[in-house]
Tab-separated table of C-alpha atoms in Angstrom:
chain	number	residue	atom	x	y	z
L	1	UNK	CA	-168.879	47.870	-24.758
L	2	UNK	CA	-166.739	49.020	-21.789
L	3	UNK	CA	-165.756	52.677	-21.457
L	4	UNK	CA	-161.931	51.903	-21.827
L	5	UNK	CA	-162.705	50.056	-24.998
L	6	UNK	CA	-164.944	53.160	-26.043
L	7	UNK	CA	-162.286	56.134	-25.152
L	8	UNK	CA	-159.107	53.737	-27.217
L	9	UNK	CA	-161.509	53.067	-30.150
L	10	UNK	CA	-162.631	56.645	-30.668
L	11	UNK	CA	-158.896	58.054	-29.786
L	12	UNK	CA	-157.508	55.344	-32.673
L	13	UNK	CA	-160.506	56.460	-34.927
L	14	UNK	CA	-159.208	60.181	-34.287
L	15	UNK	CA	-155.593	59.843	-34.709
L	16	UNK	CA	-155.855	57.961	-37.878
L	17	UNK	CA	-158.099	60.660	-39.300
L	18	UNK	CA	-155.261	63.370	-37.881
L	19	UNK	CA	-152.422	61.429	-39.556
L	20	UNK	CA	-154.635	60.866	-42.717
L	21	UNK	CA	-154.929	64.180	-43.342
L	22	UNK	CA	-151.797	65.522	-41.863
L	23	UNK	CA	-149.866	62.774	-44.545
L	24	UNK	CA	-152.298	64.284	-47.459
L	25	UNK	CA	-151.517	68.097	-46.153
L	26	UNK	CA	-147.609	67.314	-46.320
L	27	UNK	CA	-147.851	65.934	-49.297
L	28	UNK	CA	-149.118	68.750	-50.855
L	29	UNK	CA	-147.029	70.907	-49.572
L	30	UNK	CA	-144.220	68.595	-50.358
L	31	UNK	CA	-144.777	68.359	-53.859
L	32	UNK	CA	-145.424	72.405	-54.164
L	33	UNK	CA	-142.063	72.707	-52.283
L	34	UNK	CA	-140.368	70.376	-54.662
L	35	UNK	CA	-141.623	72.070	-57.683
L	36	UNK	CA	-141.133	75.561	-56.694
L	37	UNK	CA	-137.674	74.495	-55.464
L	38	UNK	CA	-137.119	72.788	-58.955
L	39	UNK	CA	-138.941	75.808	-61.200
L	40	UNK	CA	-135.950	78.212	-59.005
L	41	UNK	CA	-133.337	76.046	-59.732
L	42	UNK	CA	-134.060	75.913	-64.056
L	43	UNK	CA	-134.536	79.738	-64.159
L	44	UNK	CA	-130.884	80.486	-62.203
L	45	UNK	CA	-129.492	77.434	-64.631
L	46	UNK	CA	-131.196	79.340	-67.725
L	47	UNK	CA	-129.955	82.394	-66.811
L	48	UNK	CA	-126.155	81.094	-66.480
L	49	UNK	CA	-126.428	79.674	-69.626
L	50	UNK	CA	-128.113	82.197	-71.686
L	51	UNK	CA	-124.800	84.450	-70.694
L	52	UNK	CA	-122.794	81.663	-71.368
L	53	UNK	CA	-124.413	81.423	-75.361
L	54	UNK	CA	-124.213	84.968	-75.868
L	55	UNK	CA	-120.574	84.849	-75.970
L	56	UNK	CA	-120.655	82.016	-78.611
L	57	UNK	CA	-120.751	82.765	-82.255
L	58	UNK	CA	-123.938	81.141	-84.233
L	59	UNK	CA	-122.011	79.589	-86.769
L	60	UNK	CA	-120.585	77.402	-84.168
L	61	UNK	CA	-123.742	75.987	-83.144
L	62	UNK	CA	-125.649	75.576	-86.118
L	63	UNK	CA	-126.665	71.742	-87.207
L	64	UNK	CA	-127.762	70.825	-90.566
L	65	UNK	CA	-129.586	68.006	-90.371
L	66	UNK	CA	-131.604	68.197	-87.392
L	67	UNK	CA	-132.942	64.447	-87.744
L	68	UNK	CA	-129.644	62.746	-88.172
L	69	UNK	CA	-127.461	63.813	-85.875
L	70	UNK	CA	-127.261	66.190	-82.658
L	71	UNK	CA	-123.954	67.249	-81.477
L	72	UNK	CA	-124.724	68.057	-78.077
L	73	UNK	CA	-122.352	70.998	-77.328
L	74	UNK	CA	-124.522	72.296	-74.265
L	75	UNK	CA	-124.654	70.779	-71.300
L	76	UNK	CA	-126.788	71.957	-68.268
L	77	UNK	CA	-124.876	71.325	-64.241
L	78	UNK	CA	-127.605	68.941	-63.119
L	79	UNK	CA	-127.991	65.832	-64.575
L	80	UNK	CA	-131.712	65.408	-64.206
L	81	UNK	CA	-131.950	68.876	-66.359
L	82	UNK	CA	-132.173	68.613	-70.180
L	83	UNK	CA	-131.899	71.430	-72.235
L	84	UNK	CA	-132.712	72.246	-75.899
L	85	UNK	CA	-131.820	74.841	-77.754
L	86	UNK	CA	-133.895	76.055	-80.909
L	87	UNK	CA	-133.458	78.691	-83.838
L	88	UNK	CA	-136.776	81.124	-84.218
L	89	UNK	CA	-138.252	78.976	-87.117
L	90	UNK	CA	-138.324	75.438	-84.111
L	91	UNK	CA	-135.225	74.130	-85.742
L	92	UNK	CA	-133.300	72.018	-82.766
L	93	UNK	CA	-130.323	73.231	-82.813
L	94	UNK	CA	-128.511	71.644	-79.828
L	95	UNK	CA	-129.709	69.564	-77.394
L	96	UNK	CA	-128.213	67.699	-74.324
L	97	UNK	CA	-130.950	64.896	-74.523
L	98	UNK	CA	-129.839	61.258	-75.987
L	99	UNK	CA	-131.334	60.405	-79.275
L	100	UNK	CA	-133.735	57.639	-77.304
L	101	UNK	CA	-135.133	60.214	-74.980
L	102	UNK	CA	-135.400	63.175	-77.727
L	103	UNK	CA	-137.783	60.749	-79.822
L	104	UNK	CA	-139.904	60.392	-77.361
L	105	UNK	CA	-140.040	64.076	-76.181
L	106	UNK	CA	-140.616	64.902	-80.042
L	107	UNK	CA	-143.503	62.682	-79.928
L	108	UNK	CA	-146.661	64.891	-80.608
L	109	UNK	CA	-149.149	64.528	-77.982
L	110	UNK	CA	-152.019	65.899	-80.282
L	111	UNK	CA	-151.752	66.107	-83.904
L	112	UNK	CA	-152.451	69.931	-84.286
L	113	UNK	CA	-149.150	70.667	-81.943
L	114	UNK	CA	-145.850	69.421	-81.392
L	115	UNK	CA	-144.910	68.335	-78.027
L	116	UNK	CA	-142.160	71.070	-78.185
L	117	UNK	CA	-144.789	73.568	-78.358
L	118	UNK	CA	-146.427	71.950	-75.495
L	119	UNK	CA	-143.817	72.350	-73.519
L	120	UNK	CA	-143.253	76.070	-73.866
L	121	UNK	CA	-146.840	76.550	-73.493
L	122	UNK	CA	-146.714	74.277	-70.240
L	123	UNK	CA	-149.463	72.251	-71.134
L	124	UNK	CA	-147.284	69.258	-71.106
L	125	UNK	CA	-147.545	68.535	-67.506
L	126	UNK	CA	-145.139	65.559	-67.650
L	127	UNK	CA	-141.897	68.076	-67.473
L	128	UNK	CA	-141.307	71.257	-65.565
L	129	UNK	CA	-139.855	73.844	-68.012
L	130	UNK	CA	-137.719	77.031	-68.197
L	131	UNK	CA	-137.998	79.183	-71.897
L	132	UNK	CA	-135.045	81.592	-72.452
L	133	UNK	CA	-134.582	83.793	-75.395
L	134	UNK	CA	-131.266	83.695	-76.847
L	135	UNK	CA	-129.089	85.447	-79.482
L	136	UNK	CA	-129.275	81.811	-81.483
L	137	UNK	CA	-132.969	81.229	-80.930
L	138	UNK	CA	-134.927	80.052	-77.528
L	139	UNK	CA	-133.145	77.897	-75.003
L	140	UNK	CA	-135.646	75.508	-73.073
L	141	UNK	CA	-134.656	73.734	-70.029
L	142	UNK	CA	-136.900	70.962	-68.700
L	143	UNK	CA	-136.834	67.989	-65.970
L	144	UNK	CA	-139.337	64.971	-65.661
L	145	UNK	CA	-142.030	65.855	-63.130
L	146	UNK	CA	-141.864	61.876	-62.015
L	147	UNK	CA	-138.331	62.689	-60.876
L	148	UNK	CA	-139.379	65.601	-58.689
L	149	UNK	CA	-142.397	63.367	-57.486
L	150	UNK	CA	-139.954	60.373	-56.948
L	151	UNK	CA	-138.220	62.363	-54.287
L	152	UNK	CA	-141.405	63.363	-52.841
L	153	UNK	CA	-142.352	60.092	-52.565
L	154	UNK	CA	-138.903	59.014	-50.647
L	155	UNK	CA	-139.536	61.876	-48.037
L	156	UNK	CA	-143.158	61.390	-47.326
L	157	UNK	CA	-142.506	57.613	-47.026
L	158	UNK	CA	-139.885	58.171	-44.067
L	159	UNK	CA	-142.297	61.153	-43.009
L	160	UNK	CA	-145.196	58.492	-42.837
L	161	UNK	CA	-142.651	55.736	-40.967
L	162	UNK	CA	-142.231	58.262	-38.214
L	163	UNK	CA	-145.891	59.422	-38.111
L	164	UNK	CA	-146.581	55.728	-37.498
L	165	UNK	CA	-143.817	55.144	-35.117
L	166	UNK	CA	-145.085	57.901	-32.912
L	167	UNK	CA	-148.787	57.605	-33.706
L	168	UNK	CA	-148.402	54.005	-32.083
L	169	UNK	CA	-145.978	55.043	-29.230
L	170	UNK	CA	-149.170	57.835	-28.484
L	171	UNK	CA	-152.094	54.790	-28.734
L	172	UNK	CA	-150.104	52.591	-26.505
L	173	UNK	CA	-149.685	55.839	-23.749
L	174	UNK	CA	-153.336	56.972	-24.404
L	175	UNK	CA	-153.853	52.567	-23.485
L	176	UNK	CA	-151.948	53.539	-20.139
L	177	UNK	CA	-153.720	57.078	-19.451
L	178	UNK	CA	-157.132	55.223	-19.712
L	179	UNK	CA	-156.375	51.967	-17.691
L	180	UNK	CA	-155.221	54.981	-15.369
L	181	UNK	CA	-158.093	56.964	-15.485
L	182	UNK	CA	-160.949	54.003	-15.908
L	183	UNK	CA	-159.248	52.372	-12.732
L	184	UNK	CA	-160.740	54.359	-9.863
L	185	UNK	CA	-163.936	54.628	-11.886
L	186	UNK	CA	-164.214	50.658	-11.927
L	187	UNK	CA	-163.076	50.471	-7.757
L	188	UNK	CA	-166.097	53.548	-8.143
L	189	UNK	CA	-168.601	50.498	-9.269
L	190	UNK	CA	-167.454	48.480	-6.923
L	191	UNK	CA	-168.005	50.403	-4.047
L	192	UNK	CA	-171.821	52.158	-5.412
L	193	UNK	CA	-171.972	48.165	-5.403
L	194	UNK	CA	-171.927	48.028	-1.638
L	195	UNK	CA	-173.833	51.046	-1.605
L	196	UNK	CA	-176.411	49.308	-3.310
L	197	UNK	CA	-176.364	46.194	-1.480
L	198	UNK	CA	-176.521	48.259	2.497
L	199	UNK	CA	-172.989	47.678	3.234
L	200	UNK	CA	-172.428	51.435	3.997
L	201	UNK	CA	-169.515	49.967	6.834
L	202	UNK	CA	-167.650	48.879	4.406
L	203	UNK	CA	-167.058	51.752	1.621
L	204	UNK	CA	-163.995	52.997	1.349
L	205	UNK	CA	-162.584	56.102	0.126
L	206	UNK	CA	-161.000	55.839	-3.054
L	207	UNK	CA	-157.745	58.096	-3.850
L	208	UNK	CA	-157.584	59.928	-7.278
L	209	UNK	CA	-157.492	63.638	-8.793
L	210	UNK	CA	-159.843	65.659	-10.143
L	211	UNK	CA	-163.424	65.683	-10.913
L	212	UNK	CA	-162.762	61.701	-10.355
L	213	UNK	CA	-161.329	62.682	-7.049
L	214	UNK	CA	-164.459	64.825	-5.843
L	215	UNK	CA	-167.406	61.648	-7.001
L	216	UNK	CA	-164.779	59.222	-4.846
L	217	UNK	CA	-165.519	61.871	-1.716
L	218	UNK	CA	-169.018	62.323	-2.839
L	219	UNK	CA	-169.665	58.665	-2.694
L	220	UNK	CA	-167.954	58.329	0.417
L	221	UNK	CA	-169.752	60.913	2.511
L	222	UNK	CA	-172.815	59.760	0.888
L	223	UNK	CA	-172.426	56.426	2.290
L	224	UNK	CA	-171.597	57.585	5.762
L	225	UNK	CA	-174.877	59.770	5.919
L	226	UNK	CA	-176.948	56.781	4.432
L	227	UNK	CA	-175.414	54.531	7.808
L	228	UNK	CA	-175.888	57.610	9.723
L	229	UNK	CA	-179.393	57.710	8.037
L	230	UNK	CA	-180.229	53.532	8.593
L	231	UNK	CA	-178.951	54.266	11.646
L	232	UNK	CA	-181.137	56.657	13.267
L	233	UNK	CA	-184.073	55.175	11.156
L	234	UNK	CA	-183.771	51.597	13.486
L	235	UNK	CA	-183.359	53.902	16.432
L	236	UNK	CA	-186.430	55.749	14.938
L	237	UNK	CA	-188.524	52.329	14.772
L	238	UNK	CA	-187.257	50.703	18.166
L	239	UNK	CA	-187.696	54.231	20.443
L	240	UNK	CA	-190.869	54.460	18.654
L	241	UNK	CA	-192.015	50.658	19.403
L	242	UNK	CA	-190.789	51.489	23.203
L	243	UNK	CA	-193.139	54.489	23.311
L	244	UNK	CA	-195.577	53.023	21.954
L	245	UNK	CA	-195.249	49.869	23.851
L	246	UNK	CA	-195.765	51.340	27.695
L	247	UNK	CA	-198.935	53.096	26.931
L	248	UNK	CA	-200.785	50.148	25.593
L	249	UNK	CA	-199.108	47.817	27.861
L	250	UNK	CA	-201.028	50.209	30.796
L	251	UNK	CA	-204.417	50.015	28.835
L	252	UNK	CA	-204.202	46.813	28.144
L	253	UNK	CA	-203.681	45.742	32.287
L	254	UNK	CA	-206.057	47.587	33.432
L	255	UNK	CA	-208.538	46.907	30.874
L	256	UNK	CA	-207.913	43.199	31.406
L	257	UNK	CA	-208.281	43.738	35.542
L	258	UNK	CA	-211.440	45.490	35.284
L	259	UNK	CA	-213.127	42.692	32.864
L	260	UNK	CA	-211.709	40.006	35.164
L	261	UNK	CA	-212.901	41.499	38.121
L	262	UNK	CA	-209.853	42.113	39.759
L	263	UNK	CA	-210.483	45.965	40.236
L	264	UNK	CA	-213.357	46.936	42.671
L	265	UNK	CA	-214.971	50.063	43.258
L	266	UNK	CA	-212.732	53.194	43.436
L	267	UNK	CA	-210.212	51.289	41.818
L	268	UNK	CA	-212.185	50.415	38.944
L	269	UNK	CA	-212.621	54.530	38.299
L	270	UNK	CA	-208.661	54.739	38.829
L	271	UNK	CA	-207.748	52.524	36.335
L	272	UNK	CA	-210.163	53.520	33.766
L	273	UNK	CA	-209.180	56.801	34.405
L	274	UNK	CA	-205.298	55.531	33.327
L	275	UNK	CA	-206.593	53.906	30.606
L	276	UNK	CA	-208.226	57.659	29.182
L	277	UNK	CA	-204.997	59.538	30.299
L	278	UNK	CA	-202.622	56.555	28.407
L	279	UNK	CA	-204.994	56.560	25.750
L	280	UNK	CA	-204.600	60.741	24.964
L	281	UNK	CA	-200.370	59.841	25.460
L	282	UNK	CA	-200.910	57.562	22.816
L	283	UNK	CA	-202.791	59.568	20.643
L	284	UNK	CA	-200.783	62.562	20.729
L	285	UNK	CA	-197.263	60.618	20.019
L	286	UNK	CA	-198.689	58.712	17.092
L	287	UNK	CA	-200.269	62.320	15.643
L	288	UNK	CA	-196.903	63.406	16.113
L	289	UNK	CA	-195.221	60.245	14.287
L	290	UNK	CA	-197.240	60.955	11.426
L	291	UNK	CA	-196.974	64.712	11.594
L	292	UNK	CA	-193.082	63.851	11.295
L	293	UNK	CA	-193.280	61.486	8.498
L	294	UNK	CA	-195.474	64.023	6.723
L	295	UNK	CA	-192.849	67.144	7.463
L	296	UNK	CA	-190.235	64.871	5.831
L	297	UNK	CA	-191.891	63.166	2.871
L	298	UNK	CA	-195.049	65.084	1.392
L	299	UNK	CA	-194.590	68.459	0.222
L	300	UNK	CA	-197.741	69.913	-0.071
L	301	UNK	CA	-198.366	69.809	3.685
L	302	UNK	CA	-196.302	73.113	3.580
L	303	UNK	CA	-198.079	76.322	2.932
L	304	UNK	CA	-195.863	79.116	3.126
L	305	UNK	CA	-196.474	82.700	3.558
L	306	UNK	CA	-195.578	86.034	4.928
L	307	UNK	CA	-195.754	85.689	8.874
L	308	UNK	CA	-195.326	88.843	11.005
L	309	UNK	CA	-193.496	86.899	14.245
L	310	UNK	CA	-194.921	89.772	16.631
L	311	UNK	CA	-198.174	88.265	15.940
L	312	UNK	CA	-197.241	85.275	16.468
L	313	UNK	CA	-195.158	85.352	19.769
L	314	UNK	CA	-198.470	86.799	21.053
L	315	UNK	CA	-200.353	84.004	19.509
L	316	UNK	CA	-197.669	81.797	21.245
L	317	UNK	CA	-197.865	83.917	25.207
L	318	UNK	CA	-202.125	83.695	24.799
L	319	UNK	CA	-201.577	79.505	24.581
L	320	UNK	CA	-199.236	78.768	26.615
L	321	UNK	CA	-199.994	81.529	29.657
L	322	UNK	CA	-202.550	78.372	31.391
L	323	UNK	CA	-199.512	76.173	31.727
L	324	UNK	CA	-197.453	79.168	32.782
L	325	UNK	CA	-199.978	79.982	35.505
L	326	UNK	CA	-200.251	76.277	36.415
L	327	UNK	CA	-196.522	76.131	36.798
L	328	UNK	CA	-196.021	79.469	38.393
L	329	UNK	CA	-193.813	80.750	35.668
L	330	UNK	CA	-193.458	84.185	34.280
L	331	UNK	CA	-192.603	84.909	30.309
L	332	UNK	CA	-191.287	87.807	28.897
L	333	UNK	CA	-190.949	88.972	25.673
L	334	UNK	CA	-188.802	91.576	23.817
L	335	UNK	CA	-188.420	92.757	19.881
L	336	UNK	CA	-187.475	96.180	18.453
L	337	UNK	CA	-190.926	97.430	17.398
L	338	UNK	CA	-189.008	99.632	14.504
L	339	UNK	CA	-187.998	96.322	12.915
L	340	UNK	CA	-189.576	94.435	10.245
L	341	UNK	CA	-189.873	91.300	11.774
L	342	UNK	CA	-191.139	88.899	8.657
L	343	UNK	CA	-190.277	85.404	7.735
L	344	UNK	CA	-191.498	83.345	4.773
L	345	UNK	CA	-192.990	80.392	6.297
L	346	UNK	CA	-196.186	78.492	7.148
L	347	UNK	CA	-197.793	80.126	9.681
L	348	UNK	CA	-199.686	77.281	11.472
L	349	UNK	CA	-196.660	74.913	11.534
L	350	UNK	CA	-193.989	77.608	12.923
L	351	UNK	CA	-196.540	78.055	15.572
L	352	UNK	CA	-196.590	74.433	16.723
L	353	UNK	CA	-192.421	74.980	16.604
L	354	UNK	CA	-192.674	77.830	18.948
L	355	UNK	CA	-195.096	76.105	20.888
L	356	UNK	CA	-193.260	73.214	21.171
L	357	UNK	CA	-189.981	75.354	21.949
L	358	UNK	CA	-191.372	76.838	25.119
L	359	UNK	CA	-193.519	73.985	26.198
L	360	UNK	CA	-189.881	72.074	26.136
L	361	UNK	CA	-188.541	75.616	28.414
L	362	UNK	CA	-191.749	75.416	31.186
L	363	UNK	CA	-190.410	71.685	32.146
L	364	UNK	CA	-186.896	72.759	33.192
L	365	UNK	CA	-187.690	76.725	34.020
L	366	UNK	CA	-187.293	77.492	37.983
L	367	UNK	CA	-189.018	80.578	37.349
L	368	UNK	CA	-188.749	83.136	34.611
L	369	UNK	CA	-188.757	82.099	30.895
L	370	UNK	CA	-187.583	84.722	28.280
L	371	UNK	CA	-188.555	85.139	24.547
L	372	UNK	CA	-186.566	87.286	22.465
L	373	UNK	CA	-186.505	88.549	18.581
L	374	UNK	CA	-184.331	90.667	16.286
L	375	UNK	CA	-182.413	91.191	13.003
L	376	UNK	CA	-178.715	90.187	12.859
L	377	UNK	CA	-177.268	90.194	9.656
L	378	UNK	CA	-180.429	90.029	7.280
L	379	UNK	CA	-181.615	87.043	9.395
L	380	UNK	CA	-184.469	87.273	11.898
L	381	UNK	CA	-183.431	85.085	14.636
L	382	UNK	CA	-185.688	84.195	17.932
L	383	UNK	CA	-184.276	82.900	21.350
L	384	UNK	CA	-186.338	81.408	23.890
L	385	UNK	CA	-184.086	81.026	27.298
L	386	UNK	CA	-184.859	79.830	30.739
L	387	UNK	CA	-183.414	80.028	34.255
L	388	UNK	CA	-183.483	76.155	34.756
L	389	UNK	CA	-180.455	74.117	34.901
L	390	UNK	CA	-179.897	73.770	31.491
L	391	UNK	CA	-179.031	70.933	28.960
L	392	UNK	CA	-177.137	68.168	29.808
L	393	UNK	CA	-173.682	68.473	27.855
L	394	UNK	CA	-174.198	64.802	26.460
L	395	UNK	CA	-177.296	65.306	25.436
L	396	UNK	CA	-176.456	68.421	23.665
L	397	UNK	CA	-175.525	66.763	20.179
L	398	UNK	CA	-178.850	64.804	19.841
L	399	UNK	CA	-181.451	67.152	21.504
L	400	UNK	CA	-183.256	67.659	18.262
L	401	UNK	CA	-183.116	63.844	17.260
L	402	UNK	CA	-186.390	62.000	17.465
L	403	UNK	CA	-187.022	60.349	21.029
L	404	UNK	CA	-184.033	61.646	22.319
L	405	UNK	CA	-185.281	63.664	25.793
L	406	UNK	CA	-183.912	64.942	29.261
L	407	UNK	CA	-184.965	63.487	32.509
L	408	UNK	CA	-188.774	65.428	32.600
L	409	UNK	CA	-189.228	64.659	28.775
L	410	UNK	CA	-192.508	63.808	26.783
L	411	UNK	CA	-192.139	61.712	24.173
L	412	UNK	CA	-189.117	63.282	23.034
L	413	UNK	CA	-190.785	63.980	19.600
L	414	UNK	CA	-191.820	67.715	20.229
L	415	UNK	CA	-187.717	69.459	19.646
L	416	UNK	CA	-187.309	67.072	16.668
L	417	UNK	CA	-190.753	68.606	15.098
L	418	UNK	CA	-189.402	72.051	15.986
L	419	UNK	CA	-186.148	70.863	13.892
L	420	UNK	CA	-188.322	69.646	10.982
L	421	UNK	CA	-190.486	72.620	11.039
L	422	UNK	CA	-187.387	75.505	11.216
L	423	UNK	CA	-185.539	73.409	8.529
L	424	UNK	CA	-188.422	73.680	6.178
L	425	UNK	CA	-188.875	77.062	6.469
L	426	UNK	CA	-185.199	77.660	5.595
L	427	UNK	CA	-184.469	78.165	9.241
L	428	UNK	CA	-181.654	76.652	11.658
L	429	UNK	CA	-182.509	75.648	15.044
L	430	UNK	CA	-179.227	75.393	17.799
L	431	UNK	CA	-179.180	74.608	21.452
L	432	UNK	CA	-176.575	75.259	24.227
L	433	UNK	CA	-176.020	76.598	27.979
L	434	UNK	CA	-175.766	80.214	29.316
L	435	UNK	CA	-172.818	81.074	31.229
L	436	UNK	CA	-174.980	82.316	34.132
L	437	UNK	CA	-176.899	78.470	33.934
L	438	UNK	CA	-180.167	77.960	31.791
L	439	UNK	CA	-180.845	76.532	28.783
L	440	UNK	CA	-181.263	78.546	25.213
L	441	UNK	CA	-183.038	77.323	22.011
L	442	UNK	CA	-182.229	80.044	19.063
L	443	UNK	CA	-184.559	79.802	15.733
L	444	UNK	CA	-183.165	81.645	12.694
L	445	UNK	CA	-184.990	82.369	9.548
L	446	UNK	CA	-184.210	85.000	6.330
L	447	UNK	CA	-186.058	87.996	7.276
L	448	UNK	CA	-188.437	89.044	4.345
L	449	UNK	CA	-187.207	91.903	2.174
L	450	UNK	CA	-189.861	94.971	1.902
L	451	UNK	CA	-189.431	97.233	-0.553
């Protein structure tokens, strides 16, 4: 069943049930009204005429033959009100009620009691009864309860038209909230449809309010960081194909001119010497392929611990100081020494970040390469600078995306490890210019608490 169809059944299922027992609570209260309004009415109308009988002489009212013939010489205001009036022994004296009616009220309803007595008792629940003591006897007044209940019955009936009026005007609005509210989820579907099917060009944002209004962005940012995503993954494949590609290409030639007999002598040593140089370039970009696809998919490759940086910026100086000597470069580094300079990370992989960091710096350093570490705001950050001409400004946005590298550039694999590496850890890795010219690559991690 459709959710619209769901939300109008149960919403019809509850107002029914509200208007079910709303219709049973009025009446109740109805019919208590009615009666209590009723019992008010016979106790002011006995009162008036009690006064009214004292006045009268008892001779006057006295009837000899109660059987035969009633004069009926009181008369109560209302004409749904009977009254009777009777001497101390039960003798009717005077009654307002026509013969017709007054046999049947006589009627006994058990054959120990009279249904007079039944009525001042109030067991007869067929009349509602006032009993009045008067200087000629007791003066009852009494009105059918199916009158009172007849008028009930009138109101609750118009009560229940309008309940049903409005309880259908509210179904048929709740039918217009809900096409209003289901819409957007339905153009929703349709666009997790594209979603589903790749078409991440083609989903739109869809307009509404609310917590509807924040899954229609959701959705919509989603998609454009699953193109972004699909995107850079077919970049991924064809840089990686092209890398892969000019090594083998190279072994392949010269491996094919030295079995054909087209190199001789020192140029048989040359190539083969290519093909052991192209062969190590090819090795280290597919260790780093994998290395990347494990950093992004497998979680157990990541051992985190407690790693004191000082330790490892030495670490860092000690492996890279043969290239630095090679190159003719100088490094420096700097921390506060009163700091506590801690990270929670794995201790092997933020080395081969670091590593990868500076080997990046020695390519475009003229001279002097600087390494520097401190606390800023409960984060330990680390900056690694150099006095080279720094980072193109178009290349700035995509230095740390895979094959993406500068003009002296590896494979352009080692920043985008770095990235991986510094994310995992919690970390954020940033790249711009210095205004005096150089490049600078900041790393920054939550420093480690110590209590």
């Amino acid at each position: 069943m459709k959710l619209v169809y769901q939300i109008n059944l149960v919403f019809g299922i509850a107002l029914v049930l509200v208007l079910s027992i709303t219709a049973v609570v009025i009446h109740h209260v109805l019919l208590d009204h009615f009666m209590g309004a009723q019992k008010e009415e016979l106790k002011s109308m006995s009162a008036v005429m009690t006064a009214s009988l004292s006045q009268e002489s008892a001779a006057s009212v006295l009837i000899e033959d109660p059987v035969a013939s009633f004069p009926i010489i009181i008369s109560p205001a209302a004409t749904s009100v009977d009254a009777i009036l009777t001497d101390e022994s039960g003798r009717v004296l005077s009654t307002s009620v026509p013969m017709d009616r007054f046999e049947t009220i006589m009627e006994s309803s058990t054959p120990e009691t009279s249904n007079l007595q039944n009525i001042w008792n109030g067991t007869d629940k067929r009349f509602i009864t006032e009993v009045n003591a008067t200087p000629q006897g007791t003066l009852t007044l009494l009105t059918p309860v199916s009158k009172v209940k007849a008028i009930e019955q009138a109101l609750l009936k118009r009560l229940l038209i309008i309940f049903c009026v409005v309880g259908a005007f509210m179904f048929l609005f709740s039918l217009f909230i809900t096409k209003k509210l289901i819409k957007p989820l339905m153009r929703l579907q349709e666009e997790l449809k594209k979603v589903k099917e790749r078409h991440f060009s083609d989903v739109k944002l869809i307009k509404a309010s609310g917590e509807i209004g924040s899954v229609a962005q959701s959705l919509y940012d989603m998609a454009g960081e699953l193109k972004r995503y699909n995107h850079v993954q077919k970049q991924f494949f064809q840089n990686a194909s092209h890398e892969l590609k000019t090594p083998l290409m190279s072994i392949s030639g010269y491996a094919e001119g030295i079995r054909d007999g087209i190199f001789e002598g020192e140029s048989v040593r040359k190539g083969l010497d290519i093909i052991v140089s192209e062969s190590g370039r090819l090795k280290n970009i597919v260790t780093e392929i994998t290395l990347l696809a494990k950093l992004d998919s497998e979680e157990d490759i990541f051992q985190p611990t407690e790693v004191c940086l000082k330790d490892l910026l030495i670490e860092t100086i000690e492996r890279m100081n043969p290239l630095l000597i090679q190159k003719g470069l100088t490094l420096h580094t700097s921390y506060d020494d009163y700091e506590s300079l801690t990270v929670h990370a794995d201790r092997e992989k933020l080395l081969q970040a670091l590593l990868n960091v500076v080997s990046n710096a020695t390519r475009y350093a003229k001279q002097q390469i600087y390494i520097h570490a401190e606390i800023k705001n409960s984060r330990v950050e680390i900056s690694v600078t150099d006095d080279g001409p720094g980072i193109p400004e178009d290349l700035l946005p995509y230095l740390f995306q895979r094959f993406v590298k500068g003009k002296d550039g590896d494979s352009g694999l080692g920043l985008a490890i770095s990235r991986a590496i510094v994310e995992r850890c919690g970390g954020l890795i940033t790249a711009g210019n210095l205004r005096e010219g150089g490049a600078v690559i900041s790393m920054k991690f939550p420093a480690v608490a110590h209590i």
